[in-house]
């Protein structure tokens, strides 16, 4: 089995001289296909920077990142766009649906950018909305949906392209407990059918759903625990 | 590998994105469109006014009469050129020396103040001439009669009025037989001319014509004449007549063969050419004013697209995160800008063409088809040109920063 994520000695530095900030100081991480991983850490620990790099939204200062076997460091901006489109499904804390656009159109959006034809697009978007249990809301605009529903639409949009992994940044951060359970149930279902999920959270009960938990502190991974076998702290 | 595949986002999809973006803020899109519309309409309308002005000049010169040559003095006042005289005009009627000349009329003209009863009116030109002038200049009588060679010989103070002058002085009453004071000299109205139509810039109907001798005797003095109007025997003999006139006057004014004559003989076409140059300048002036308003409209497009991009930074971030390439984002915003200016251009063409149906400042505009295509094409280019900066800004946004934007 191939690793989906293979990160070696990853460094990320912002600014120069006096104001230099080391957000990541040598991160090594391997995530295998089908894993459900939670990344935890206090704010300022570097977990968001790690997520941005893993999501190909930001490039590391040093170190290598292989996503699904592709060395991302070699790619230009256009190729990075394509990698984001084909390999990664994003779920954000604030849903980030395109406003004034129906749920179905939002889910179709990544397929439009992938150049998928209209009929095929419609079919796949409807299937993705069915998977998150919102097939009956496909015509609703984001402002006509509850927070939990919006997040599930965002999830449908994330998985509609069949990405190598779903990358979620505090996906339940803005939700009440009932909506949180709905959304996490969808993540569970996705993982059961073999989807790789990487999720940032600071809530223990959310992280508890994941099979593996990684703790980040001061730009380094300080703990990597698996529910089935503890590997102990890594430095 | 997947990233090597070229995603081919359908043009139709980009168009839909753009239309949805414009529909999101209809008032703003409408106002921006208005800016372009005014610019395009101004170009079409003002060029139409300019060409309408030259068309009316053409018409007024054609109204001078057929086969007419105009002899005038060359050089400005104070030049050494010999003035044209009544004798010059008489010399041109010469069956031997000038077989192609049919008639020759000396013309003196001067502005006068006409008073009749309690009404005073400034006549822009009182013309003193002989009876041949009427047939040469295509002037026909509407009521009363024209003056005769006898009237000229005896210097009778009789007057033929243009229809506009007659209307101004007598307000619809029949002026024939009435007395008119021209600069305090009493004249008797004997006829009114038919209308030749207003030409916008110079009104051929706003005139008064009296016998040459009467005008010289009482108003201008027996000096030079302003011009000599010559009619050739036919359209084909125009250039022959022109050569004969030049020969006769050169001899009379003692101009050697290698000297520049002190007079000019111009046909209608030549007269037209000199006047056309003047109206072309006028048209260019109008068109540049219109072009400036189109430019202002274009800056409006840039302005509003910059606002739109700033407002939608987050949306741009989302689109980039889920895989929109730079090119697609650029295409979306360029399309929005181009649609704005194309809508504006189309409305502007409609407004310009409708506006050209009305008479503006006495000029009937003549729509130039070329100006429609030009204005419409330029408005499309304006969208591309003035939209490229905001669209480039949108396309080069970094997704993480865009997503972090509130």
Coordinates of C-alpha atoms in Angstrom, one line a residue:
Chain A
X1 CA 0.0 0.0 0.0
X2 CA 1.3 3.5 -0.9
X3 CA 1.4 6.4 1.5
X4 CA -1.0 9.2 0.6
X5 CA 1.2 11.7 2.5
X6 CA 4.9 11.4 2.9
X7 CA 6.5 14.5 4.6
X8 CA 10.2 14.6 5.4
X9 CA 12.0 17.3 7.5
X10 CA 9.5 19.9 6.7
X11 CA 10.4 23.5 7.7
X12 CA 8.3 26.6 7.2
X13 CA 9.6 30.1 8.0
X14 CA 7.8 33.4 7.7
X15 CA 9.5 36.7 7.4
X16 CA 13.2 37.4 7.7
X17 CA 15.7 38.7 10.3
X18 CA 14.3 40.0 13.6
X19 CA 10.7 39.1 12.7
X20 CA 11.5 35.6 11.5
X21 CA 8.9 33.1 12.7
X22 CA 9.6 29.3 12.5
X23 CA 6.1 27.9 12.1
X24 CA 7.3 24.4 11.3
X25 CA 10.7 23.0 12.6
X26 CA 11.3 19.6 11.0
X27 CA 8.1 17.7 10.6
X28 CA 8.1 14.0 9.5
X29 CA 4.8 12.4 8.9
X30 CA 3.5 9.5 6.8
X31 CA -0.2 8.9 6.3
X32 CA -1.4 5.7 4.6
X33 CA -4.3 5.3 2.3
X34 CA -7.5 4.8 4.3
X35 CA -6.3 6.3 7.5
X36 CA -8.4 8.6 9.7
X37 CA -5.9 11.1 11.3
X38 CA -6.6 13.9 13.7
X39 CA -4.0 16.7 14.1
X40 CA -4.2 18.4 17.5
X41 CA -2.4 21.4 19.0
X42 CA -2.8 24.7 20.7
X43 CA -3.2 27.8 18.5
X44 CA 0.2 29.0 17.3
X45 CA 1.5 25.4 17.4
X46 CA 1.9 25.3 13.7
X47 CA -0.9 22.9 12.9
X48 CA -2.6 25.3 10.5
X49 CA 0.6 25.9 8.7
X50 CA 1.0 22.1 8.4
X51 CA -2.5 21.8 7.0
X52 CA -1.9 24.6 4.5
X53 CA 1.2 22.8 3.3
X54 CA -0.5 19.5 3.2
X55 CA -3.4 21.1 1.2
X56 CA -0.9 22.6 -1.3
X57 CA -2.1 26.1 -0.4
X58 CA 1.4 26.9 0.8
X59 CA 4.8 25.7 0.0
X60 CA 7.4 24.6 2.6
X61 CA 10.6 26.5 3.1
X62 CA 12.6 23.3 3.3
X63 CA 11.9 19.6 3.2
X64 CA 9.9 17.4 0.9
X65 CA 6.2 16.6 0.6
X66 CA 5.0 13.7 -1.6
X67 CA 1.3 13.6 -2.1
X68 CA 0.0 10.3 -3.6
X69 CA 3.5 9.7 -4.9
X70 CA 3.9 13.2 -6.5
X71 CA 6.7 15.5 -5.2
X72 CA 4.7 18.7 -4.7
X73 CA 7.9 20.8 -4.5
X74 CA 8.5 20.3 -8.2
X75 CA 5.1 21.7 -9.2
X76 CA 4.4 25.2 -10.6
X77 CA 1.4 27.2 -9.5
X78 CA -0.9 25.8 -12.3
X79 CA 0.0 22.3 -11.5
X80 CA -0.6 22.9 -7.8
X81 CA -4.1 24.1 -8.7
X82 CA -4.7 20.8 -10.5
X83 CA -3.4 18.8 -7.6
X84 CA -5.8 20.6 -5.2
X85 CA -8.6 19.9 -7.7
X86 CA -7.9 16.2 -8.2
X87 CA -6.1 14.9 -5.1
X88 CA -7.5 17.0 -2.2
X89 CA -11.0 17.7 -0.9
X90 CA -11.1 20.7 1.5
X91 CA -13.5 21.2 4.4
X92 CA -13.1 24.5 6.2
X93 CA -14.3 25.6 9.6
X94 CA -16.4 28.4 8.1
X95 CA -17.9 26.1 5.4
X96 CA -16.7 28.4 2.6
X97 CA -19.5 27.7 0.1
X98 CA -19.7 30.1 -2.8
X99 CA -22.5 32.6 -1.8
X100 CA -25.8 32.9 -3.9
X101 CA -25.1 29.6 -5.5
X102 CA -27.2 26.5 -4.9
X103 CA -25.9 23.5 -3.0
X104 CA -25.9 21.4 -6.2
X105 CA -23.9 24.1 -8.1
X106 CA -21.4 24.4 -5.2
X107 CA -20.8 20.6 -5.3
X108 CA -20.5 20.8 -9.1
X109 CA -17.8 23.5 -8.9
X110 CA -14.7 21.3 -8.5
X111 CA -16.0 19.2 -11.4
X112 CA -16.3 22.2 -13.6
X113 CA -12.7 23.1 -12.9
X114 CA -11.8 19.5 -13.7
X115 CA -13.5 19.9 -17.1
X116 CA -16.1 17.2 -16.5
X117 CA -19.1 17.4 -18.8
X118 CA -22.5 18.7 -17.7
X119 CA -24.4 15.4 -17.5
X120 CA -21.6 13.5 -15.7
X121 CA -21.2 16.4 -13.4
X122 CA -24.8 16.5 -12.4
X123 CA -24.9 12.8 -11.8
X124 CA -21.8 12.8 -9.5
X125 CA -22.9 15.9 -7.6
X126 CA -26.3 14.4 -6.9
X127 CA -24.6 11.2 -5.7
X128 CA -22.3 13.2 -3.4
X129 CA -25.3 15.1 -1.9
X130 CA -27.1 11.8 -1.4
X131 CA -24.0 10.5 0.5
X132 CA -24.2 13.4 3.0
X133 CA -28.0 13.1 3.2
X134 CA -28.9 16.4 1.5
X135 CA -30.3 15.2 -1.8
X136 CA -33.6 17.0 -1.0
X137 CA -31.7 20.4 -0.4
X138 CA -29.9 20.5 -3.7
X139 CA -31.7 23.7 -4.9
X140 CA -31.1 25.6 -1.6
X141 CA -28.7 28.5 -1.5
X142 CA -26.1 28.6 1.4
X143 CA -28.1 31.2 3.3
X144 CA -31.1 28.9 3.3
X145 CA -29.2 26.1 5.0
X146 CA -28.3 25.5 8.6
X147 CA -24.6 25.5 9.6
X148 CA -24.6 21.7 9.8
X149 CA -26.2 21.4 6.4
X150 CA -23.7 23.9 4.9
X151 CA -20.9 21.9 6.3
X152 CA -22.3 18.7 4.8
X153 CA -22.6 20.4 1.4
X154 CA -19.0 21.4 1.8
X155 CA -18.2 17.7 2.5
X156 CA -20.1 16.6 -0.6
X157 CA -18.0 19.2 -2.6
X158 CA -14.8 17.9 -1.0
X159 CA -15.4 14.3 -2.0
X160 CA -17.2 14.7 -5.4
X161 CA -13.9 14.5 -7.3
X162 CA -12.9 11.3 -5.6
X163 CA -9.8 12.9 -4.0
X164 CA -6.8 11.0 -2.5
X165 CA -7.7 12.6 0.8
X166 CA -10.2 14.8 2.5
X167 CA -8.5 17.6 4.4
X168 CA -10.6 19.2 7.2
X169 CA -9.7 22.3 9.2
X170 CA -11.7 22.4 12.4
X171 CA -14.8 21.2 10.5
X172 CA -17.0 21.3 13.6
X173 CA -15.6 24.4 15.1
X174 CA -18.7 26.5 14.3
X175 CA -21.3 23.8 14.9
X176 CA -23.6 22.9 17.8
X177 CA -23.3 19.4 19.3
X178 CA -26.2 18.0 17.2
X179 CA -24.8 19.3 13.9
X180 CA -21.3 18.1 15.0
X181 CA -22.6 14.6 15.4
X182 CA -24.2 14.7 12.0
X183 CA -21.0 15.9 10.3
X184 CA -18.8 13.5 12.2
X185 CA -21.1 10.7 11.3
X186 CA -20.5 11.5 7.6
X187 CA -16.7 11.5 8.2
X188 CA -17.1 8.1 9.9
X189 CA -19.0 6.7 6.9
X190 CA -16.5 8.1 4.4
X191 CA -13.6 6.5 6.3
X192 CA -15.4 3.1 6.4
X193 CA -15.7 3.1 2.6
X194 CA -11.9 3.7 2.5
X195 CA -11.5 7.5 2.2
X196 CA -8.3 9.0 3.8
X197 CA -9.2 11.8 6.2
X198 CA -6.8 14.3 7.8
X199 CA -8.6 16.5 10.3
X200 CA -7.4 19.4 12.4
X201 CA -9.3 19.9 15.7
X202 CA -8.7 21.0 19.2
X203 CA -11.6 19.1 20.7
X204 CA -10.8 15.7 22.2
X205 CA -14.1 14.1 21.5
X206 CA -13.8 15.0 17.8
X207 CA -10.2 13.7 17.7
X208 CA -11.5 10.5 19.5
X209 CA -13.3 9.5 16.3
X210 CA -10.0 9.3 14.5
X211 CA -8.0 6.1 14.6
X212 CA -4.7 8.1 14.9
X213 CA -4.0 11.3 16.7
X214 CA -0.9 13.5 16.1
X215 CA -0.1 16.4 18.5
X216 CA 1.8 19.4 17.2
X217 CA 3.6 21.8 19.5
X218 CA 6.1 24.5 18.6
X219 CA 6.3 23.4 15.0
X220 CA 7.1 19.8 15.7
X221 CA 5.2 16.6 16.1
X222 CA 5.4 15.7 19.8
X223 CA 3.0 12.8 20.0
X224 CA 1.7 10.3 17.5
X225 CA -0.8 7.8 18.9
X226 CA -2.8 5.1 17.3
X227 CA -6.0 3.7 18.9
X228 CA -4.7 0.2 18.3
X229 CA -1.0 0.4 19.0
X230 CA 0.8 3.3 20.7
X231 CA 4.0 4.3 18.9
X232 CA 5.0 6.7 21.6
X233 CA 6.2 10.3 21.3
X234 CA 8.3 11.3 18.3
X235 CA 10.6 14.1 18.2
Chain B
X1 CA -0.2 11.9 -14.0
X2 CA -3.2 14.0 -13.3
X3 CA -1.5 17.3 -13.0
X4 CA -0.3 17.0 -16.6
X5 CA -3.8 16.8 -17.9
X6 CA -5.1 20.0 -19.3
X7 CA -8.4 20.8 -17.6
X8 CA -10.6 22.3 -20.2
X9 CA -13.1 24.4 -18.5
X10 CA -15.9 25.1 -20.9
X11 CA -16.3 28.7 -22.1
X12 CA -20.0 28.4 -21.4
X13 CA -19.2 27.8 -17.7
X14 CA -16.9 30.8 -17.4
X15 CA -19.7 32.9 -19.0
X16 CA -22.2 31.6 -16.5
X17 CA -19.8 32.4 -13.6
X18 CA -19.4 35.9 -15.0
X19 CA -23.2 36.5 -15.5
X20 CA -23.9 35.2 -12.0
X21 CA -21.2 37.6 -10.7
X22 CA -22.8 40.6 -12.5
X23 CA -26.3 39.6 -11.4
X24 CA -25.2 39.6 -7.8
X25 CA -25.0 43.4 -7.8
X26 CA -27.4 44.6 -10.5
X27 CA -27.5 48.3 -9.6
X28 CA -23.7 48.6 -9.6
X29 CA -23.4 46.6 -12.9
X30 CA -26.2 48.8 -14.4
X31 CA -24.4 52.1 -13.4
X32 CA -21.1 50.9 -14.8
X33 CA -22.9 49.9 -18.0
X34 CA -24.4 53.4 -18.1
X35 CA -20.9 54.9 -18.2
X36 CA -19.9 52.9 -21.2
X37 CA -23.3 53.5 -22.8
X38 CA -23.0 57.2 -22.6
X39 CA -19.5 57.0 -24.1
X40 CA -20.5 54.9 -27.0
X41 CA -23.7 56.9 -27.6
X42 CA -21.7 60.1 -27.5
X43 CA -19.2 58.8 -30.1
X44 CA -22.0 57.7 -32.5
X45 CA -24.1 60.8 -32.0
X46 CA -21.3 63.4 -32.2
X47 CA -19.8 61.8 -35.3
X48 CA -23.3 61.8 -36.8
X49 CA -23.7 65.5 -36.0
X50 CA -20.3 66.2 -37.6
X51 CA -21.2 64.4 -40.7
X52 CA -24.6 65.9 -40.7
X53 CA -22.9 69.3 -40.7
X54 CA -20.8 68.5 -43.7
X55 CA -23.8 67.0 -45.5
X56 CA -25.7 70.3 -45.0
X57 CA -22.7 72.3 -46.3
X58 CA -22.7 70.1 -49.3
X59 CA -26.4 70.8 -49.7
X60 CA -26.0 74.6 -49.4
X61 CA -23.2 74.7 -51.9
X62 CA -25.3 72.6 -54.3
X63 CA -28.0 75.3 -53.6
X64 CA -25.8 77.9 -55.1
X65 CA -27.0 76.8 -58.5
X66 CA -25.8 74.5 -61.3
X67 CA -22.6 75.0 -63.3
X68 CA -21.5 77.9 -61.1
X69 CA -18.0 79.2 -60.7
X70 CA -17.2 81.7 -58.0
X71 CA -14.5 84.3 -58.6
X72 CA -13.1 85.9 -55.5
X73 CA -10.1 88.0 -54.6
X74 CA -7.0 86.1 -53.4
X75 CA -5.1 87.2 -50.4
X76 CA -6.4 89.0 -47.4
X77 CA -7.2 92.7 -46.9
X78 CA -4.3 95.0 -47.4
X79 CA -2.6 92.7 -49.9
X80 CA -1.5 94.2 -53.2
X81 CA -4.1 92.2 -55.1
X82 CA -6.2 94.3 -57.4
X83 CA -9.9 94.3 -56.3
X84 CA -12.5 92.7 -58.5
X85 CA -14.7 95.3 -60.2
X86 CA -18.0 95.5 -62.1
X87 CA -15.9 95.9 -65.3
X88 CA -14.2 92.6 -64.6
X89 CA -17.6 91.0 -64.4
X90 CA -18.8 92.6 -67.6
X91 CA -15.6 91.5 -69.4
X92 CA -16.3 87.9 -68.7
X93 CA -19.4 88.0 -70.9
X94 CA -17.6 87.8 -74.2
X95 CA -18.9 85.4 -76.9
X96 CA -15.4 85.4 -78.5
X97 CA -13.0 85.4 -75.6
X98 CA -15.2 83.3 -73.3
X99 CA -17.7 81.2 -75.4
X100 CA -18.4 78.8 -72.4
X101 CA -19.5 81.6 -70.1
X102 CA -23.3 82.0 -70.1
X103 CA -23.8 84.7 -67.4
X104 CA -21.7 86.7 -65.0
X105 CA -23.0 88.5 -62.0
X106 CA -21.0 90.9 -59.8
X107 CA -21.9 90.5 -56.2
X108 CA -21.5 93.0 -53.4
X109 CA -22.7 92.0 -50.0
X110 CA -22.9 93.7 -46.6
X111 CA -24.8 93.2 -43.4
X112 CA -27.5 95.7 -42.8
X113 CA -30.2 96.5 -40.2
X114 CA -33.6 96.4 -41.8
X115 CA -36.5 98.4 -40.2
X116 CA -40.1 98.0 -41.2
X117 CA -42.8 99.8 -39.2
X118 CA -41.8 99.0 -35.6
X119 CA -39.8 95.9 -36.4
X120 CA -36.0 95.9 -36.7
X121 CA -34.0 93.0 -37.9
X122 CA -30.3 92.4 -38.6
X123 CA -30.0 90.9 -42.1
X124 CA -26.7 89.0 -42.2
X125 CA -26.2 89.8 -45.9
X126 CA -27.7 92.3 -48.3
X127 CA -26.7 91.3 -51.8
X128 CA -26.3 93.8 -54.6
X129 CA -26.2 92.2 -58.0
X130 CA -27.8 92.0 -61.4
X131 CA -30.8 90.0 -62.6
X132 CA -28.7 87.1 -63.9
X133 CA -27.8 86.3 -60.3
X134 CA -31.3 84.8 -59.8
X135 CA -31.0 82.2 -62.5
X136 CA -27.4 81.5 -61.7
X137 CA -28.1 80.9 -58.0
X138 CA -31.2 78.9 -58.6
X139 CA -33.4 81.5 -56.9
X140 CA -37.0 81.5 -57.8
X141 CA -39.7 84.0 -56.8
X142 CA -42.5 82.9 -54.5
X143 CA -44.6 86.1 -54.6
X144 CA -44.2 89.5 -56.3
X145 CA -41.5 89.7 -58.9
X146 CA -37.7 89.9 -59.3
X147 CA -35.9 93.1 -60.3
X148 CA -34.9 93.7 -64.0
X149 CA -32.0 95.0 -65.9
X150 CA -33.9 98.3 -66.0
X151 CA -34.0 98.5 -62.3
X152 CA -30.2 98.0 -62.2
X153 CA -29.6 100.7 -64.9
X154 CA -31.7 103.3 -63.1
X155 CA -30.5 102.3 -59.6
X156 CA -34.1 101.8 -58.4
X157 CA -34.2 101.0 -54.7
X158 CA -36.2 97.8 -54.9
X159 CA -35.7 94.8 -52.8
X160 CA -36.3 91.0 -53.0
X161 CA -36.4 89.3 -49.6
X162 CA -35.4 85.8 -48.7
X163 CA -38.3 83.9 -46.9
X164 CA -36.6 84.0 -43.5
X165 CA -36.0 87.7 -43.7
X166 CA -39.5 88.3 -44.9
X167 CA -40.9 86.3 -42.0
X168 CA -38.8 88.2 -39.5
X169 CA -39.8 91.6 -40.7
X170 CA -43.4 91.1 -41.6
X171 CA -44.4 88.1 -39.5
X172 CA -46.6 86.4 -42.2
X173 CA -48.1 89.5 -43.7
X174 CA -47.5 90.1 -47.5
X175 CA -44.4 92.3 -47.7
X176 CA -44.8 93.1 -51.5
X177 CA -45.2 96.8 -51.9
X178 CA -44.1 97.6 -48.4
X179 CA -41.3 100.0 -47.5
X180 CA -38.2 98.8 -45.7
X181 CA -35.4 101.0 -44.3
X182 CA -32.0 99.5 -44.9
X183 CA -29.5 101.4 -42.7
X184 CA -32.0 104.3 -43.0
X185 CA -32.2 104.1 -46.8
X186 CA -35.7 103.4 -48.0
X187 CA -36.2 100.4 -50.3
X188 CA -39.5 99.0 -51.7
X189 CA -40.1 95.3 -51.4
X190 CA -41.1 93.9 -54.8
X191 CA -40.8 90.1 -54.2
X192 CA -40.1 87.2 -51.9
X193 CA -37.9 84.2 -52.8
X194 CA -38.8 80.6 -52.5
X195 CA -37.2 78.7 -49.7
X196 CA -33.9 76.9 -50.4
X197 CA -33.9 75.2 -47.1
X198 CA -31.9 75.9 -44.0
X199 CA -28.4 74.4 -44.1
X200 CA -27.7 74.6 -40.4
X201 CA -24.6 76.7 -40.4
X202 CA -25.5 79.3 -43.0
X203 CA -29.2 80.0 -43.8
X204 CA -29.5 80.8 -47.5
X205 CA -33.0 82.0 -46.9
X206 CA -31.9 84.8 -44.5
X207 CA -31.0 87.3 -47.2
X208 CA -32.1 90.3 -49.1
X209 CA -31.2 91.1 -52.8
X210 CA -31.3 94.5 -54.4
X211 CA -30.0 95.9 -57.7
X212 CA -26.2 96.3 -57.7
X213 CA -26.3 100.0 -58.5
X214 CA -28.8 100.8 -55.7
X215 CA -26.7 99.0 -53.1
X216 CA -23.4 100.7 -54.3
X217 CA -25.1 104.1 -54.5
X218 CA -26.6 104.1 -51.1
X219 CA -24.6 101.6 -48.9
X220 CA -21.3 100.2 -50.1
X221 CA -19.9 102.8 -52.5
X222 CA -18.6 102.2 -56.1
X223 CA -15.5 100.3 -55.2
X224 CA -14.7 96.7 -55.6
X225 CA -17.2 93.8 -55.7
X226 CA -17.0 90.9 -53.2
X227 CA -17.2 88.2 -55.8
X228 CA -18.3 87.4 -59.3
X229 CA -20.7 84.5 -59.8
X230 CA -20.3 83.0 -63.2
X231 CA -22.5 80.3 -64.9
X232 CA -21.0 78.1 -67.6
X233 CA -23.1 77.0 -70.6
X234 CA -23.1 73.4 -69.4
X235 CA -21.6 71.0 -66.8
X236 CA -19.1 69.8 -69.3
X237 CA -17.8 73.3 -70.1
X238 CA -17.0 74.1 -66.5
X239 CA -13.2 73.6 -66.8
X240 CA -13.1 75.4 -70.2
X241 CA -15.0 78.3 -68.6
X242 CA -12.6 78.3 -65.7
X243 CA -9.7 78.6 -68.0
X244 CA -11.3 81.4 -70.0
X245 CA -12.1 83.4 -66.9
X246 CA -8.5 83.0 -65.7
X247 CA -7.2 84.2 -69.0
X248 CA -9.4 87.2 -69.2
X249 CA -8.9 88.4 -65.6
X250 CA -5.1 87.7 -65.8
X251 CA -5.0 90.0 -68.8
X252 CA -7.0 92.7 -67.1
X253 CA -5.0 92.5 -63.9
X254 CA -1.7 92.3 -65.8
X255 CA -0.7 89.0 -64.3
X256 CA 2.3 87.3 -66.1
X257 CA 2.2 83.7 -66.9
X258 CA 4.6 82.8 -64.2
X259 CA 2.9 84.9 -61.5
X260 CA 0.3 83.7 -59.0
X261 CA -3.0 85.4 -59.9
X262 CA -4.6 87.8 -57.4
X263 CA -8.0 86.1 -57.8
X264 CA -9.4 82.6 -57.4
X265 CA -11.8 80.8 -59.6
X266 CA -13.5 78.0 -57.7
X267 CA -16.1 75.5 -58.8
X268 CA -18.7 74.0 -56.4
X269 CA -16.6 70.9 -56.0
X270 CA -13.5 73.0 -55.1
X271 CA -15.5 75.2 -52.8
X272 CA -16.9 72.1 -51.2
X273 CA -13.4 70.7 -50.7
X274 CA -12.2 73.8 -48.8
X275 CA -15.4 73.8 -46.6
X276 CA -15.1 70.0 -46.0
X277 CA -11.7 70.5 -44.5
X278 CA -13.2 72.8 -42.0
X279 CA -16.0 70.4 -41.0
X280 CA -13.6 67.5 -40.8
X281 CA -11.7 69.4 -38.1
X282 CA -15.0 70.0 -36.4
X283 CA -15.9 66.3 -36.6
X284 CA -12.5 65.3 -35.2
X285 CA -13.0 67.7 -32.3
X286 CA -16.4 66.3 -31.5
X287 CA -15.2 62.7 -31.8
X288 CA -12.3 63.3 -29.4
X289 CA -14.7 64.8 -26.8
X290 CA -16.8 61.6 -27.2
X291 CA -13.7 59.4 -27.0
X292 CA -12.8 61.0 -23.7
X293 CA -16.2 60.2 -22.3
X294 CA -15.7 56.6 -23.5
X295 CA -12.3 56.6 -21.7
X296 CA -14.0 57.8 -18.5
X297 CA -16.5 55.0 -18.8
X298 CA -13.6 52.5 -19.2
X299 CA -12.0 53.8 -16.0
X300 CA -15.4 53.2 -14.4
X301 CA -15.2 49.6 -15.4
X302 CA -11.7 49.3 -13.8
X303 CA -12.9 50.9 -10.7
X304 CA -16.0 48.8 -10.2
X305 CA -14.1 45.6 -11.1
X306 CA -11.5 46.4 -8.4
X307 CA -14.3 46.8 -5.9
X308 CA -15.8 43.6 -7.0
X309 CA -12.5 41.7 -6.7
X310 CA -11.9 43.1 -3.2
X311 CA -15.4 42.2 -2.2
X312 CA -15.0 38.7 -3.5
X313 CA -11.5 37.9 -2.3
X314 CA -12.9 35.1 -0.1
X315 CA -14.9 33.6 -3.0
X316 CA -11.7 33.7 -5.1
X317 CA -9.8 31.9 -2.4
X318 CA -12.5 29.2 -2.2
X319 CA -12.4 28.7 -6.0
X320 CA -8.6 28.5 -6.0
X321 CA -8.6 26.0 -3.1
X322 CA -10.9 23.7 -5.0
X323 CA -8.8 23.8 -8.1
X324 CA -9.5 26.9 -10.2
X325 CA -6.3 27.8 -12.0
X326 CA -5.1 31.3 -12.4
X327 CA -6.3 31.3 -16.0
X328 CA -9.8 30.4 -15.1
X329 CA -10.1 33.1 -12.5
X330 CA -8.6 35.6 -14.9
X331 CA -11.1 34.5 -17.5
X332 CA -14.0 34.8 -15.2
X333 CA -13.2 38.4 -14.2
X334 CA -12.2 39.5 -17.7
X335 CA -15.5 38.1 -19.0
X336 CA -17.3 40.1 -16.3
X337 CA -15.6 43.3 -17.3
X338 CA -16.1 42.6 -21.0
X339 CA -19.8 41.7 -20.6
X340 CA -20.3 45.0 -18.7
X341 CA -18.8 47.1 -21.5
X342 CA -20.4 45.0 -24.3
X343 CA -23.9 45.5 -22.7
X344 CA -23.0 49.2 -22.3
X345 CA -21.8 49.3 -25.9
X346 CA -25.0 47.7 -27.3
X347 CA -27.2 50.1 -25.3
X348 CA -25.0 53.0 -26.4
X349 CA -25.4 52.0 -30.1
X350 CA -29.2 51.9 -29.6
X351 CA -29.2 55.3 -27.8
X352 CA -26.8 56.9 -30.4
X353 CA -28.9 55.7 -33.3
X354 CA -32.2 56.8 -31.7
X355 CA -30.6 60.1 -30.7
X356 CA -29.5 60.7 -34.3
X357 CA -33.1 60.8 -35.5
X358 CA -33.6 64.2 -33.9
X359 CA -32.4 67.5 -35.2
X360 CA -29.6 68.9 -33.0
X361 CA -28.7 72.6 -33.1
X362 CA -30.2 72.9 -36.5
X363 CA -28.2 70.0 -37.9
X364 CA -29.7 66.7 -39.0
X365 CA -27.3 64.0 -37.8
X366 CA -26.2 61.5 -40.4
X367 CA -25.2 58.2 -38.7
X368 CA -21.9 56.9 -40.0
X369 CA -22.0 53.0 -40.0
X370 CA -18.3 52.9 -39.4
X371 CA -18.6 54.8 -36.1
X372 CA -21.1 52.2 -34.8
X373 CA -18.7 49.3 -35.4
X374 CA -15.8 51.3 -34.1
X375 CA -17.5 52.4 -30.9
X376 CA -18.9 48.9 -30.3
X377 CA -15.5 47.3 -31.0
X378 CA -13.7 49.8 -28.8
X379 CA -16.1 49.2 -26.0
X380 CA -15.4 45.5 -26.1
X381 CA -11.6 46.2 -26.1
X382 CA -12.2 48.6 -23.2
X383 CA -13.6 45.7 -21.2
X384 CA -10.5 43.6 -21.9
X385 CA -8.1 46.5 -21.4
X386 CA -9.6 48.1 -18.3
X387 CA -10.7 44.7 -16.9
X388 CA -7.3 43.2 -17.1
X389 CA -5.8 44.9 -14.1
X390 CA -8.5 43.9 -11.6
X391 CA -8.8 40.4 -13.2
X392 CA -5.0 40.0 -12.9
X393 CA -5.2 41.0 -9.3
X394 CA -7.9 38.5 -8.7
X395 CA -5.9 35.7 -10.5
X396 CA -2.7 36.4 -8.6
X397 CA -4.3 36.3 -5.1
X398 CA -2.7 33.6 -2.9
X399 CA -5.4 31.2 -1.8
X400 CA -4.4 31.0 1.9
X401 CA -4.5 34.8 2.2
X402 CA -7.7 35.0 0.2
X403 CA -9.3 32.4 2.5
X404 CA -8.2 34.2 5.6
X405 CA -9.8 37.5 4.3
X406 CA -13.1 38.5 6.0

